[in-house]
Amino acid sequence: MTRLFFNEVATRDGFQIEPAFVPTEAKIALVDALGECGFAKIEVTSFTSPKAIPMLRDADEVMGRIRRRPGVEYTVLVPNLRGAERALEARADELNLVMSTSETHNLANLRMPREKSFEALSAVIRHVAGRTPVNVSLSTCFGCPMEGEVPLSEVLRYADRFAGLGVRGLTICDTTGMAHPAQVSEVCEQLLARFAGLQLTLHFHNTRGMGLANVLAAVQAGIVRFDGSLGGLGGCPYAPGASGNISSEDAIHMLEAMGHDTGIDLPRLLTLARQLPDLLGHEVPGQVAKAGRIADLHPAPPAVAGLRAALASD
Ligand code: COA
Ligand code: ZN
């Protein structure tokens, strides 16, 4: 069965929309614990403006104090050159640059037109070339909550331009859960046909309950890399109606049940997911942490033994 690779984004995409500040110590402890679960990559934090994303204002300290497990890549979100400088200083293993394929969402999230973002990110890519691998996350690729449809041609146009600049990977993001499986199949087919040499990652939100169906459609199309968020936390503060990413543990549970190899220690991951409500002060959307794995059986009610005995003596 296919080897699949997960990038855990709870401490970035997950935390950035949380109302109450998560203490720096708790962020570090969670990243360290996630590092023991078998993830290929962990998106630790973002080097954005602390005014824009106050939750992640401690990014430098968190990156400086996490325990780095060999074999795990520690990546960070970067919106501009200033962020790239901070990420290099923090010895991030990868810079995950971000811009939106929707003009309106780019203006809301990054406060500039797409073309200006592209120029700024091109400068970042030239600046870090040969030092640190670059991934580019393209937001709202399956639809924008303000503009509606984002044509696939636009997504491919930006993907092409970044591929031309020599990035290592592209993440195609469904920022507000507008993708459906048929659309995902088509997008993935086109991406794989054009960018076979790049690491292609799919990033889904479960805003409309289609998250795992979309993961399945992407796997069936041949995608092997996914972003997921512990507990199903997450959402972009600058996208109206945004809500959680696909839950890492629910996606991994499904894929393992189907026979895929994710490299993840699921019981260990579920233990972490079950600690989130205490850490954040509210319930989280992930389902397997509540229901248990399909392999976690319950004892039969005592009456069943009595019935069995009666049936056997008949
Ligand atoms: N790290 C730290 N501070 C930064 C920064 C960075 N990467 N980029 C800008 N700043 C600071 C500037 O120093 C300035 O501070 P000041 O007001 O104290 O002088 C302030 O932020 C504004 O800077 P400016 O260059 O005018 O940027 P802006 O206001 O146009 O904001 C972004 C642009 C991209 C930096 C900002 O909108 C941002 O960080 N957005 C977050 C996007 C995000 O993470 N969204 C969710 C994930 S998709
Ligand atoms: Zn997201």
Short mmCIF file of C-alpha atoms and ligand atoms in Angstrom, two decimals, residues 12-13 16 43 46-53 56 60 77-86 98-99 105-112 116-117 137 139 173 175 203 235-239, ligand 1:
data_model
loop_
_atom_site.label_atom_id
_atom_site.label_comp_id
_atom_site.label_asym_id
_atom_site.label_seq_id
_atom_site.Cartn_x
_atom_site.Cartn_y
_atom_site.Cartn_z
CA ARG A 12 0.28 27.09 13.30
CA ASP A 13 -3.02 26.84 11.38
CA GLN A 16 -3.76 31.06 14.92
CA GLU A 43 4.58 23.38 10.83
CA SER A 46 4.48 31.49 11.61
CA PHE A 47 6.81 34.45 11.31
CA THR A 48 4.05 36.94 10.60
CA SER A 49 3.35 40.34 12.09
CA PRO A 50 2.52 39.92 15.81
CA LYS A 51 -0.23 42.48 15.32
CA ALA A 52 -1.83 40.35 12.59
CA ILE A 53 -1.48 37.03 14.44
CA LEU A 56 2.11 33.37 17.30
CA ASP A 60 11.18 33.00 17.68
CA LEU A 77 4.90 29.92 7.59
CA VAL A 78 6.45 33.06 6.12
CA PRO A 79 4.53 35.95 4.47
CA ASN A 80 7.38 38.31 3.54
CA LEU A 81 11.14 38.99 3.55
CA ARG A 82 11.10 40.06 7.18
CA GLY A 83 9.51 36.72 8.07
CA ALA A 84 12.09 34.88 5.96
CA GLU A 85 14.94 36.56 7.84
CA ARG A 86 13.41 35.51 11.15
CA VAL A 98 2.04 31.87 1.51
CA MET A 99 -0.15 33.76 -0.90
CA HIS A 105 -8.51 36.92 0.02
CA ASN A 106 -4.93 38.02 -0.65
CA LEU A 107 -5.90 41.63 0.11
CA ALA A 108 -7.69 40.54 3.32
CA ASN A 109 -4.95 38.19 4.53
CA LEU A 110 -1.72 39.76 3.32
CA ARG A 111 -2.90 43.33 2.72
CA MET A 112 -1.55 43.52 -0.82
CA LYS A 116 2.77 42.31 -5.22
CA SER A 117 2.80 39.16 -3.08
CA SER A 137 1.19 27.37 0.04
CA SER A 139 -4.62 29.63 -0.42
CA CYS A 173 -5.02 24.80 0.07
CA THR A 175 -8.74 27.42 2.99
CA HIS A 203 -4.38 21.07 2.60
CA GLY A 235 -8.74 28.27 10.23
CA CYS A 236 -7.60 31.50 8.64
CA PRO A 237 -8.54 34.57 10.73
CA TYR A 238 -8.86 36.57 7.47
CA ALA A 239 -11.33 34.24 5.72
N1 COA B 1 7.41 39.63 11.31
C1 COA B 1 7.27 40.56 12.28
N2 COA B 1 6.74 41.76 12.12
C2 COA B 1 6.37 42.08 10.85
C3 COA B 1 6.50 41.19 9.79
C4 COA B 1 7.05 39.93 10.05
N3 COA B 1 7.17 38.99 9.10
N4 COA B 1 6.04 41.79 8.69
C5 COA B 1 5.64 43.02 9.04
N5 COA B 1 5.81 43.20 10.36
C6 COA B 1 5.47 44.36 11.16
C7 COA B 1 6.14 45.61 10.70
O1 COA B 1 7.38 45.75 11.34
C8 COA B 1 5.17 46.67 11.12
O2 COA B 1 5.30 46.90 12.50
P1 COA B 1 5.05 48.34 13.13
O3 COA B 1 3.61 48.65 12.86
O4 COA B 1 5.36 48.14 14.57
O5 COA B 1 5.98 49.24 12.39
C9 COA B 1 3.82 46.01 10.92
O6 COA B 1 4.08 44.60 10.99
C10 COA B 1 3.22 46.34 9.58
O7 COA B 1 4.14 46.10 8.57
P2 COA B 1 3.83 46.24 7.01
O8 COA B 1 5.06 45.92 6.24
O9 COA B 1 3.15 47.56 6.76
O10 COA B 1 2.89 45.06 6.78
P3 COA B 1 1.31 45.03 6.66
O11 COA B 1 0.64 45.76 7.77
O12 COA B 1 0.94 45.33 5.26
O13 COA B 1 1.08 43.45 6.94
C11 COA B 1 1.73 41.16 6.72
C12 COA B 1 1.53 42.48 6.04
C13 COA B 1 1.72 40.05 5.69
C14 COA B 1 3.04 41.16 7.47
C15 COA B 1 0.62 40.94 7.76
O14 COA B 1 -0.62 41.20 7.16
C16 COA B 1 0.61 39.55 8.31
O15 COA B 1 1.51 39.15 9.04
N6 COA B 1 -0.46 38.79 8.04
C17 COA B 1 -0.65 37.48 8.58
C18 COA B 1 -1.10 36.55 7.52
C19 COA B 1 -1.38 35.19 8.10
O16 COA B 1 -0.56 34.57 8.76
N7 COA B 1 -2.59 34.70 7.85
C20 COA B 1 -3.03 33.43 8.30
C21 COA B 1 -2.34 32.30 7.65
S1 COA B 1 -2.71 32.06 5.95
#
